[in-house]
PDB file of N, CA and C in Angstrom:
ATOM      1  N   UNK A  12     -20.132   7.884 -27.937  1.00  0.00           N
ATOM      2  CA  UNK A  12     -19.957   7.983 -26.499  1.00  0.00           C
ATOM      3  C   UNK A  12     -20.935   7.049 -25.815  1.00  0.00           C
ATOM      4  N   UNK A  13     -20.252   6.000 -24.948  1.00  0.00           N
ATOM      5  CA  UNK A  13     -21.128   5.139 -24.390  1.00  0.00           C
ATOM      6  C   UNK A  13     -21.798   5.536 -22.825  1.00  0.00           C
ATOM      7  N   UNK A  14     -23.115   6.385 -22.288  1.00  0.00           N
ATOM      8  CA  UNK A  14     -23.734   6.858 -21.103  1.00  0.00           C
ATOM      9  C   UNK A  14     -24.783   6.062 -20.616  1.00  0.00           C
ATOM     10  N   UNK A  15     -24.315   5.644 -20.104  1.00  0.00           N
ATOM     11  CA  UNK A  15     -25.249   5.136 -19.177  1.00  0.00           C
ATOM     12  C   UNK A  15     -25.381   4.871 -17.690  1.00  0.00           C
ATOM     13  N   UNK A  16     -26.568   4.386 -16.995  1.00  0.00           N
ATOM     14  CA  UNK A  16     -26.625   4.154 -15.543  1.00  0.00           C
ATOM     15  C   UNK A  16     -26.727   3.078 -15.181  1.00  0.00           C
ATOM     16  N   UNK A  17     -26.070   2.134 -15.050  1.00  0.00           N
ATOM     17  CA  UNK A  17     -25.867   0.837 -14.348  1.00  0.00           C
ATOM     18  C   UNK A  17     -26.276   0.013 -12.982  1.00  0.00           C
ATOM     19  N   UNK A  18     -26.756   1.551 -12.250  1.00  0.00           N
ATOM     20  CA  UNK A  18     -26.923   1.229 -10.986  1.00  0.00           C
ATOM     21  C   UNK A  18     -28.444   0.336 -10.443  1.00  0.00           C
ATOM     22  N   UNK A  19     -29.190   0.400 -11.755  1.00  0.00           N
ATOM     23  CA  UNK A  19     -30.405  -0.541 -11.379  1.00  0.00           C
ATOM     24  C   UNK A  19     -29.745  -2.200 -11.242  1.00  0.00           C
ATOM     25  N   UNK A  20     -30.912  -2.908 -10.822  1.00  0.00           N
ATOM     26  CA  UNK A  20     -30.995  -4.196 -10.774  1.00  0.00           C
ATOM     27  C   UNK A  20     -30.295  -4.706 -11.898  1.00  0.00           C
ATOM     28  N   UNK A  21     -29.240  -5.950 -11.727  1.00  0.00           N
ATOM     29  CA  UNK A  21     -29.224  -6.491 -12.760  1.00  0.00           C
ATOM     30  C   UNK A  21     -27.902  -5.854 -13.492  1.00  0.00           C
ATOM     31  N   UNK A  22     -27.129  -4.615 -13.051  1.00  0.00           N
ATOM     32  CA  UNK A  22     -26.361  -3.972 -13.901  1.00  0.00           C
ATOM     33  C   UNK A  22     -24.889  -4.525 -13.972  1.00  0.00           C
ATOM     34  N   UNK A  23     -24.601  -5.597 -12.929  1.00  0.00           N
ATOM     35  CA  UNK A  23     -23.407  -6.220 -13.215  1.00  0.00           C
ATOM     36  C   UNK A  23     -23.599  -7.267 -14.275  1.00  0.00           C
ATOM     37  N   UNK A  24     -24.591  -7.536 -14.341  1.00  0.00           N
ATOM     38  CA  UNK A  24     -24.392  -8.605 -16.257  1.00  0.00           C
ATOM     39  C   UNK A  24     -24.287  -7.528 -17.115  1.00  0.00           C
ATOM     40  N   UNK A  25     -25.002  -6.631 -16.663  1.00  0.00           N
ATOM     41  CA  UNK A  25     -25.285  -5.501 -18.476  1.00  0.00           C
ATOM     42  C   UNK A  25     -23.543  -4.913 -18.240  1.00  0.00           C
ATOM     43  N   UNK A  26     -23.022  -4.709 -17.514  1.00  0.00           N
ATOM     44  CA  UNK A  26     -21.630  -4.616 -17.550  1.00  0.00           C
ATOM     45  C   UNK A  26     -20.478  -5.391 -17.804  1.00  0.00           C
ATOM     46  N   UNK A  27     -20.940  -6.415 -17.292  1.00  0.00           N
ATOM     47  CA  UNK A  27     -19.864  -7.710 -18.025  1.00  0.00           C
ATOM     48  C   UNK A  27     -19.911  -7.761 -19.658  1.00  0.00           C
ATOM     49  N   UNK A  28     -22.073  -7.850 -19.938  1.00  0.00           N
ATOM     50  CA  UNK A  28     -21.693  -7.817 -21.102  1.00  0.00           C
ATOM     51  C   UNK A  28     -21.321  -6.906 -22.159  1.00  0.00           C
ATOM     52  N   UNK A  29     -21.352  -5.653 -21.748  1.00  0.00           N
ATOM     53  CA  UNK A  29     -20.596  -3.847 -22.458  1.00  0.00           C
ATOM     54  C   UNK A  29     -19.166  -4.739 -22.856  1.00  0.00           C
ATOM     55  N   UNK A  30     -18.361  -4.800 -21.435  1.00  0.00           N
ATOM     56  CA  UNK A  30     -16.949  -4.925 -21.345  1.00  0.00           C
ATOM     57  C   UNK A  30     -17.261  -6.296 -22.589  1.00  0.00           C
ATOM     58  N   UNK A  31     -17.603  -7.222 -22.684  1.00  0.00           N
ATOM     59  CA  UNK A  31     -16.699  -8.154 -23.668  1.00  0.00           C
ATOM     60  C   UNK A  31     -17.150  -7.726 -24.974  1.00  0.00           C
ATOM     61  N   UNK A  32     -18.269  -6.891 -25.234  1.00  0.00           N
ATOM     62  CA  UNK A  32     -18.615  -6.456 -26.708  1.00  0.00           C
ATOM     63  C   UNK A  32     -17.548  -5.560 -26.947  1.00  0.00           C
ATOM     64  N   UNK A  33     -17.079  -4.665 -25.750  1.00  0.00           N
ATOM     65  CA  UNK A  33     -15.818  -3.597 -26.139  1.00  0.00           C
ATOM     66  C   UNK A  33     -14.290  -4.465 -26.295  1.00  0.00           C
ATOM     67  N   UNK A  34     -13.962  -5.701 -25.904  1.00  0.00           N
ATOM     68  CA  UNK A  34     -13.135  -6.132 -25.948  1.00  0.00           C
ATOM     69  C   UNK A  34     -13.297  -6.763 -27.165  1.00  0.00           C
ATOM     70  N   UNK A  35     -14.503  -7.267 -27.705  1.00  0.00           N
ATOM     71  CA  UNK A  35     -14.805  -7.962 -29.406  1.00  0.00           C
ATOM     72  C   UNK A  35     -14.154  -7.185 -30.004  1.00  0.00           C
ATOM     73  N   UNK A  36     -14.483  -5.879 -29.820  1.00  0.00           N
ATOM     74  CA  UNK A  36     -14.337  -4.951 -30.980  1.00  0.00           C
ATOM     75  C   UNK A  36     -12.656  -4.149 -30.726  1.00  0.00           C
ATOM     76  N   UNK A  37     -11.928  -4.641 -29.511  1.00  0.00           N
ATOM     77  CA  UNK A  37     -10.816  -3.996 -29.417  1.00  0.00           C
ATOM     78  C   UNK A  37     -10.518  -2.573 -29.350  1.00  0.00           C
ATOM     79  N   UNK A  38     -11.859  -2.641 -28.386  1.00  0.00           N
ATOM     80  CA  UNK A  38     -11.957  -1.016 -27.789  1.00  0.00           C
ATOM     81  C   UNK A  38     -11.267  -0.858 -26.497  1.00  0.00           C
ATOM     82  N   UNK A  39     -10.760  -1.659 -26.168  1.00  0.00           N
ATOM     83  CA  UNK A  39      -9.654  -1.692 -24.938  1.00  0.00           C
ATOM     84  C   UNK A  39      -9.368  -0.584 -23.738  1.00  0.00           C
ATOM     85  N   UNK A  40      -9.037   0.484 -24.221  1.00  0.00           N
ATOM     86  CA  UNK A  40      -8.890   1.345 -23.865  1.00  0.00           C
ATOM     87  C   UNK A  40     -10.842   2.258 -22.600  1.00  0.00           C
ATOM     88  N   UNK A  41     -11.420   2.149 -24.059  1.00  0.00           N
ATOM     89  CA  UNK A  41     -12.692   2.345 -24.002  1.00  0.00           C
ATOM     90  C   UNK A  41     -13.502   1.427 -22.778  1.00  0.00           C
ATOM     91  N   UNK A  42     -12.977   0.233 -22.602  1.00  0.00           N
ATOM     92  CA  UNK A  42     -13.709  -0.527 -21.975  1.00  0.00           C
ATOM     93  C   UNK A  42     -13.141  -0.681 -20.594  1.00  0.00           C
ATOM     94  N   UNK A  43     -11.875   0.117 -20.497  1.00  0.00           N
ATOM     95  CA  UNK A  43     -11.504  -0.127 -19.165  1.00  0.00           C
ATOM     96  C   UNK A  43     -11.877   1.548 -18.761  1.00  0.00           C
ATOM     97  N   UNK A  44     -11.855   2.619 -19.044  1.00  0.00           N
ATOM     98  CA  UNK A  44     -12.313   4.061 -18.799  1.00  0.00           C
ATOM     99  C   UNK A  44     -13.961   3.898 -17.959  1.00  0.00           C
ATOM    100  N   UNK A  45     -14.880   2.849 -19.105  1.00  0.00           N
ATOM    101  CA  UNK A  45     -16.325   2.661 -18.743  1.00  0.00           C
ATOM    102  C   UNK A  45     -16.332   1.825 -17.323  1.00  0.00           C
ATOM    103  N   UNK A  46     -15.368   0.663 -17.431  1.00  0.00           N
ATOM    104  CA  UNK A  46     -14.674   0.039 -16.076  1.00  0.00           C
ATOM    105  C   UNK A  46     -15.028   0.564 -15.078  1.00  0.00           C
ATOM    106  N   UNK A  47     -14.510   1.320 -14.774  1.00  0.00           N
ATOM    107  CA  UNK A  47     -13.864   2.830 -13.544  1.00  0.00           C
ATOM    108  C   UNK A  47     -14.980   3.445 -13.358  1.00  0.00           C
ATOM    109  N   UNK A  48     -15.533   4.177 -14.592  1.00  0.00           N
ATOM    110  CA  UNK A  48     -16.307   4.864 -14.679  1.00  0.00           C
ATOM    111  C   UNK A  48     -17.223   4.369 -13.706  1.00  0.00           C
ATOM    112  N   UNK A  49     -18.160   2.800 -13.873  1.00  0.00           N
ATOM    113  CA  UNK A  49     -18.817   2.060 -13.213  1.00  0.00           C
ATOM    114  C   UNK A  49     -18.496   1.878 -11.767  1.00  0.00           C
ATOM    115  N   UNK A  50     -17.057   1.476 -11.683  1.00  0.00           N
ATOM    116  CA  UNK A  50     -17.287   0.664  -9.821  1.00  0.00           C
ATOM    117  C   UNK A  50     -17.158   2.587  -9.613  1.00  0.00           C
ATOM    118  N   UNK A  51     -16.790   3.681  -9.929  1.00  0.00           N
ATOM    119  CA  UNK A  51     -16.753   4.752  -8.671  1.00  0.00           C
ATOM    120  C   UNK A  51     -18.540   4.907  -8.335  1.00  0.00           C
ATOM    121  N   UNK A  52     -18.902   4.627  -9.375  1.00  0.00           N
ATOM    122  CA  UNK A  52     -20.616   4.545  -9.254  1.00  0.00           C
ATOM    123  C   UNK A  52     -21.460   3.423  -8.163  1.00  0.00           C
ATOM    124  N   UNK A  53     -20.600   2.223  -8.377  1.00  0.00           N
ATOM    125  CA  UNK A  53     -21.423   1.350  -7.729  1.00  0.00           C
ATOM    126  C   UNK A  53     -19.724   0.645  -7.328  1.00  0.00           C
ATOM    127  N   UNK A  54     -19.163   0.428  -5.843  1.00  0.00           N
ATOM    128  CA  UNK A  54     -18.146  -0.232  -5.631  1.00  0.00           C
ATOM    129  C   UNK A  54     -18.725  -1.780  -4.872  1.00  0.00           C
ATOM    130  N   UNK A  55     -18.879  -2.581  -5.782  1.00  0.00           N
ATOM    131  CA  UNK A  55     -19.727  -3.863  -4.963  1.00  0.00           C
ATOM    132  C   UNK A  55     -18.829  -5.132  -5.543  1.00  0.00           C
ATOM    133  N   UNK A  56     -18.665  -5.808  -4.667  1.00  0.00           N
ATOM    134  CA  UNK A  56     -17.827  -7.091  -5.123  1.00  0.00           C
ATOM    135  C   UNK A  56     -18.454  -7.421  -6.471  1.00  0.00           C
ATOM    136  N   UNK A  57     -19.514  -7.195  -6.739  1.00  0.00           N
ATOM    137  CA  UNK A  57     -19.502  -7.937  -7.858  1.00  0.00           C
ATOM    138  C   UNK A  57     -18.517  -7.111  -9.272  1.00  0.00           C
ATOM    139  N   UNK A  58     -18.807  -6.327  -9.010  1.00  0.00           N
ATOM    140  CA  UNK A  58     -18.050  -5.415 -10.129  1.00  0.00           C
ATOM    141  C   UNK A  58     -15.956  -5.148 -10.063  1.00  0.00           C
ATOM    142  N   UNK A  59     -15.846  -5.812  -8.858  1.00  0.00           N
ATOM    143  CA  UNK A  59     -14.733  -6.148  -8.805  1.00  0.00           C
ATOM    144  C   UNK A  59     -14.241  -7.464  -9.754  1.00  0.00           C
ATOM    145  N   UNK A  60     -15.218  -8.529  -9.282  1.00  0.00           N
ATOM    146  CA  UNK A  60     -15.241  -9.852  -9.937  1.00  0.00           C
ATOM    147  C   UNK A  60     -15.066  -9.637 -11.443  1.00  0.00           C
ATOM    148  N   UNK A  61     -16.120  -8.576 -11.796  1.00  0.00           N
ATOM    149  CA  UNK A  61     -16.046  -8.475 -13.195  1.00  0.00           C
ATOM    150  C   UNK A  61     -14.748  -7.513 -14.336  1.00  0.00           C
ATOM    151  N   UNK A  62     -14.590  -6.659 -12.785  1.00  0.00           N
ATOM    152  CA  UNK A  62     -13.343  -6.036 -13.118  1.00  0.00           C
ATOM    153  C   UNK A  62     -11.879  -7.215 -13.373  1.00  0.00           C
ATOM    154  N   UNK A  63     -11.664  -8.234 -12.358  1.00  0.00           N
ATOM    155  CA  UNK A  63     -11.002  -8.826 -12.150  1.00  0.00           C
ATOM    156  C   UNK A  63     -10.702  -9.608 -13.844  1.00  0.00           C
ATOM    157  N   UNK A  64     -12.297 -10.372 -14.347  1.00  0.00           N
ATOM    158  CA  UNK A  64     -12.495 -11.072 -15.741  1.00  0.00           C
ATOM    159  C   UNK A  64     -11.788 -10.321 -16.503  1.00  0.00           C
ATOM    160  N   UNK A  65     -12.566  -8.912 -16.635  1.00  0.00           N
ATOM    161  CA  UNK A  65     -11.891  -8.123 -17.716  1.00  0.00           C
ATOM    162  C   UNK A  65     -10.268  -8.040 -18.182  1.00  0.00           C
ATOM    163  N   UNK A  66      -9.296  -7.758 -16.775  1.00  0.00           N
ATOM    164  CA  UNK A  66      -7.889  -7.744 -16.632  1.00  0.00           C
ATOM    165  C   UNK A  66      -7.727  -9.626 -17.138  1.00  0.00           C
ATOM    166  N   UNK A  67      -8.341 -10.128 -16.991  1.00  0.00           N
ATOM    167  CA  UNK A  67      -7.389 -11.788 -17.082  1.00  0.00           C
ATOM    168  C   UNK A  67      -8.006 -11.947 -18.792  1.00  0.00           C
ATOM    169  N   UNK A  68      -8.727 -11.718 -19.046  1.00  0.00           N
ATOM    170  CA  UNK A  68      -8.972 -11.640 -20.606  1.00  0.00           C
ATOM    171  C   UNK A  68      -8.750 -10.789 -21.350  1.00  0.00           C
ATOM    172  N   UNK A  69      -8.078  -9.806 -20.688  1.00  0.00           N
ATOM    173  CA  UNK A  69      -6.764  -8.791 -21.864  1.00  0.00           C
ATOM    174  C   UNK A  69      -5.440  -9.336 -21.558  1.00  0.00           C
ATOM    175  N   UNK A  70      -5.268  -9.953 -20.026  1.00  0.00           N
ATOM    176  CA  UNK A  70      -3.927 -10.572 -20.088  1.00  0.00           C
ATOM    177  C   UNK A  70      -4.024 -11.638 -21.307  1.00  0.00           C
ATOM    178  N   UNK A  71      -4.741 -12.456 -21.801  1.00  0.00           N
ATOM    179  CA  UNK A  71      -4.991 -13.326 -22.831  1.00  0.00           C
ATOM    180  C   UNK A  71      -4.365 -13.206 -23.887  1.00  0.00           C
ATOM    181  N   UNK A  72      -4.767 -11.509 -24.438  1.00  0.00           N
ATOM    182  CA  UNK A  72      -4.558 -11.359 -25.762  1.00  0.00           C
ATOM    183  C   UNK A  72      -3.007 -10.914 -25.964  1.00  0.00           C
ATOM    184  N   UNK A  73      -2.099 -11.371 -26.659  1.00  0.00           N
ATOM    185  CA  UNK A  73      -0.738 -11.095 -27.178  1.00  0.00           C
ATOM    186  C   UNK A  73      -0.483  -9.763 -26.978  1.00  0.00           C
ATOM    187  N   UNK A  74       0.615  -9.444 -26.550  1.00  0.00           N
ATOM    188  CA  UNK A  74       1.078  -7.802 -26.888  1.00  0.00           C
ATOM    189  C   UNK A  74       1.466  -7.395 -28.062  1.00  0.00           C
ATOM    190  N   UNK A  75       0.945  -8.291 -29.400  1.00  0.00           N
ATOM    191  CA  UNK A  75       1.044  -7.200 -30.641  1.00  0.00           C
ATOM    192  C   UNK A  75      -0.300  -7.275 -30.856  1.00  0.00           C
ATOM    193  N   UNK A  76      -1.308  -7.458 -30.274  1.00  0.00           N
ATOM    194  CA  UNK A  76      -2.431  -6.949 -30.424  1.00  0.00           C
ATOM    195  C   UNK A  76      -3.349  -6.054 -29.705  1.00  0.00           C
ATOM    196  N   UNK A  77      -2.885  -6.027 -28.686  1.00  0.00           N
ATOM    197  CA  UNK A  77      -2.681  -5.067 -27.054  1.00  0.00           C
ATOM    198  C   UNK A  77      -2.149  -3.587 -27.641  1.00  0.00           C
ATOM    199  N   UNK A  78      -0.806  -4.036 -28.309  1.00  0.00           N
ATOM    200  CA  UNK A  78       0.185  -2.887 -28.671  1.00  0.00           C
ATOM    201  C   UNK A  78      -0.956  -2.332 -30.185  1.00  0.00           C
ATOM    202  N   UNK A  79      -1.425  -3.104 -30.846  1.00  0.00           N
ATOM    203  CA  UNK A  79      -1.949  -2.469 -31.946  1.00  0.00           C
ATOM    204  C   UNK A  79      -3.386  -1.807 -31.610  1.00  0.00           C
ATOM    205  N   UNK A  80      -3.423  -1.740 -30.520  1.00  0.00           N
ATOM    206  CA  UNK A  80      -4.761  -1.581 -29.805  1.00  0.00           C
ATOM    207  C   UNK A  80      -5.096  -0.237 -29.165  1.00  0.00           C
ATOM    208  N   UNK A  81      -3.755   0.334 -29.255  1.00  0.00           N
ATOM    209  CA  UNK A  81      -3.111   1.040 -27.451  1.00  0.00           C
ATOM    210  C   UNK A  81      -3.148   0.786 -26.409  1.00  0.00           C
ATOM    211  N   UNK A  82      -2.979  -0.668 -26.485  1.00  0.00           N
ATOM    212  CA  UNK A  82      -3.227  -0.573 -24.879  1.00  0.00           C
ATOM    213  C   UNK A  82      -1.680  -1.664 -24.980  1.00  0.00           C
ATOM    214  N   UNK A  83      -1.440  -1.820 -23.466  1.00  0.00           N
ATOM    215  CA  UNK A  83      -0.348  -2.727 -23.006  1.00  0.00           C
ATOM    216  C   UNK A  83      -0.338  -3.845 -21.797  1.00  0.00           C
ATOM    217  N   UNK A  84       0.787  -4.363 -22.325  1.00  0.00           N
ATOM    218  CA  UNK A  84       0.657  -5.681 -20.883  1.00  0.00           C
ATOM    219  C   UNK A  84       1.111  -5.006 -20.048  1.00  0.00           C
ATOM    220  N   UNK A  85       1.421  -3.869 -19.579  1.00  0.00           N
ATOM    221  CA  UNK A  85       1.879  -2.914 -18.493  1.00  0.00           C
ATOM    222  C   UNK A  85       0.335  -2.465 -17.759  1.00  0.00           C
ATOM    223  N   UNK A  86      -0.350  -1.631 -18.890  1.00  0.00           N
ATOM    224  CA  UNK A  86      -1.306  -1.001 -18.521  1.00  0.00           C
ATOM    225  C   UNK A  86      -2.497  -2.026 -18.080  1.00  0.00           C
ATOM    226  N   UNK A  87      -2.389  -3.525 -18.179  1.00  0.00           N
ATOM    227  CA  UNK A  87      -3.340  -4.351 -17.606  1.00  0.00           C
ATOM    228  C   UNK A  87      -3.162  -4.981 -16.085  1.00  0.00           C
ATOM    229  N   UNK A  88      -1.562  -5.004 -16.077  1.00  0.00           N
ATOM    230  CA  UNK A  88      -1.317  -5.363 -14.943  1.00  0.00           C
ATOM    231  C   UNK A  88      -1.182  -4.393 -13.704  1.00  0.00           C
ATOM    232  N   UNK A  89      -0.864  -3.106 -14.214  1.00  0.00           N
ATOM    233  CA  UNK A  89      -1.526  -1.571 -13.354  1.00  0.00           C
ATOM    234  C   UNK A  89      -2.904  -1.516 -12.912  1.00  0.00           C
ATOM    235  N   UNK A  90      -3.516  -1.901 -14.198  1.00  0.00           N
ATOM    236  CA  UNK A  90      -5.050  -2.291 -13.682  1.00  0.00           C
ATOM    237  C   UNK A  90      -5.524  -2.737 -12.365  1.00  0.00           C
ATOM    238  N   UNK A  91      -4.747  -4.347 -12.813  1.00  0.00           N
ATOM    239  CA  UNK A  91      -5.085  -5.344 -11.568  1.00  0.00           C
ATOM    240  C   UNK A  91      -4.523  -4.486 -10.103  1.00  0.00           C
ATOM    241  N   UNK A  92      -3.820  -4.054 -10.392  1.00  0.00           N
ATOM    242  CA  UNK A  92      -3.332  -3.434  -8.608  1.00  0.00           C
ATOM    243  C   UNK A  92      -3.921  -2.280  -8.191  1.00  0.00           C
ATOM    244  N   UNK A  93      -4.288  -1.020  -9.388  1.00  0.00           N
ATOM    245  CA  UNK A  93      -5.178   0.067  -9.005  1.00  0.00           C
ATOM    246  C   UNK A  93      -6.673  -0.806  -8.664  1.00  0.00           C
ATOM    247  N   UNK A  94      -7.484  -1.961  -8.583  1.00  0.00           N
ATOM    248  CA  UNK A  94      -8.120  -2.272  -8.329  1.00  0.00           C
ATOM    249  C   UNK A  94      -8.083  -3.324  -6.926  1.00  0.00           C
ATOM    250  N   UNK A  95      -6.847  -3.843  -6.960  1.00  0.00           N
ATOM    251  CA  UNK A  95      -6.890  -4.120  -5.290  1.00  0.00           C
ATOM    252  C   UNK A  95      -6.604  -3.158  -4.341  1.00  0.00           C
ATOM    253  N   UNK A  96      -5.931  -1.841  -4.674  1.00  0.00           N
ATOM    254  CA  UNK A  96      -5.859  -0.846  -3.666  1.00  0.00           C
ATOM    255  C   UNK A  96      -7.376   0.117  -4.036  1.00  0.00           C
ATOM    256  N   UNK A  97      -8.166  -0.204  -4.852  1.00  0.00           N
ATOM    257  CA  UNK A  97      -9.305   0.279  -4.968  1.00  0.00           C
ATOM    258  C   UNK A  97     -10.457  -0.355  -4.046  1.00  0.00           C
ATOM    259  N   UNK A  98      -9.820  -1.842  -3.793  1.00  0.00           N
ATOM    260  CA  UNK A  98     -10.935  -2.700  -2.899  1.00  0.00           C
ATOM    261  C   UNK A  98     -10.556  -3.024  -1.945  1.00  0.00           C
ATOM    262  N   UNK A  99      -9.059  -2.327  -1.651  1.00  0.00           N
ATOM    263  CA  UNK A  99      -8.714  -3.427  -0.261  1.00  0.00           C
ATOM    264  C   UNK A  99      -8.325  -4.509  -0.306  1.00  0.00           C
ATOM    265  N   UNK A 100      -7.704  -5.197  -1.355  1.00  0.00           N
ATOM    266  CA  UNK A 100      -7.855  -6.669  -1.385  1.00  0.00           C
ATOM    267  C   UNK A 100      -5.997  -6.678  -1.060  1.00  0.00           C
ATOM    268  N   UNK A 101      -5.461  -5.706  -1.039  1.00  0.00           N
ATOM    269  CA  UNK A 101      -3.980  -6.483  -0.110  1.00  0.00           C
ATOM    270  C   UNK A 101      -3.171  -5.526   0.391  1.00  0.00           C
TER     271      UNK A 101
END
């Protein structure tokens, strides 16, 4: 179980870099839950930005590796929109 507090100085790198060690390892699922978990904690453009990376570098990966993953090209592109109606952005 990954706990932690993000909200000091500095916690949007230590979050970018969680999310791509969880995406190394094709924890997918895992890394978008911690996602969420984060901006309801701290909602600051930057963590949008990083939210934003995360969705365009799972759009990347193929859907038989997405699919072998549990996760989907559905559930990334849900992402992207639960996060612009999360920020306002349209």
């Amino acid at each position: 179980m990954l706990v932690m507090n993000l909200e000091d100085s500095g916690s949007s790198e230590i979050l970018r870099i969680i999310l791509k060690s969880l995406i190394d390892k094709k924890e997918y699922n895992k890394a978008e839950n911690f996602l969420f978990e984060e901006i309801e904690k701290n909602k600051s453009e930057a963590n949008y930005k990083i939210a934003v990376d995360f969705y365009e570098d799972l759009l990347e990966k193929n859907d038989e590796d997405l699919m072998e993953n549990n996760f989907s090209r559905e559930e990334v592109l849900q992402g992207l929109r639960d996060l612009e109606l999360l920020f306002n952005k349209k």
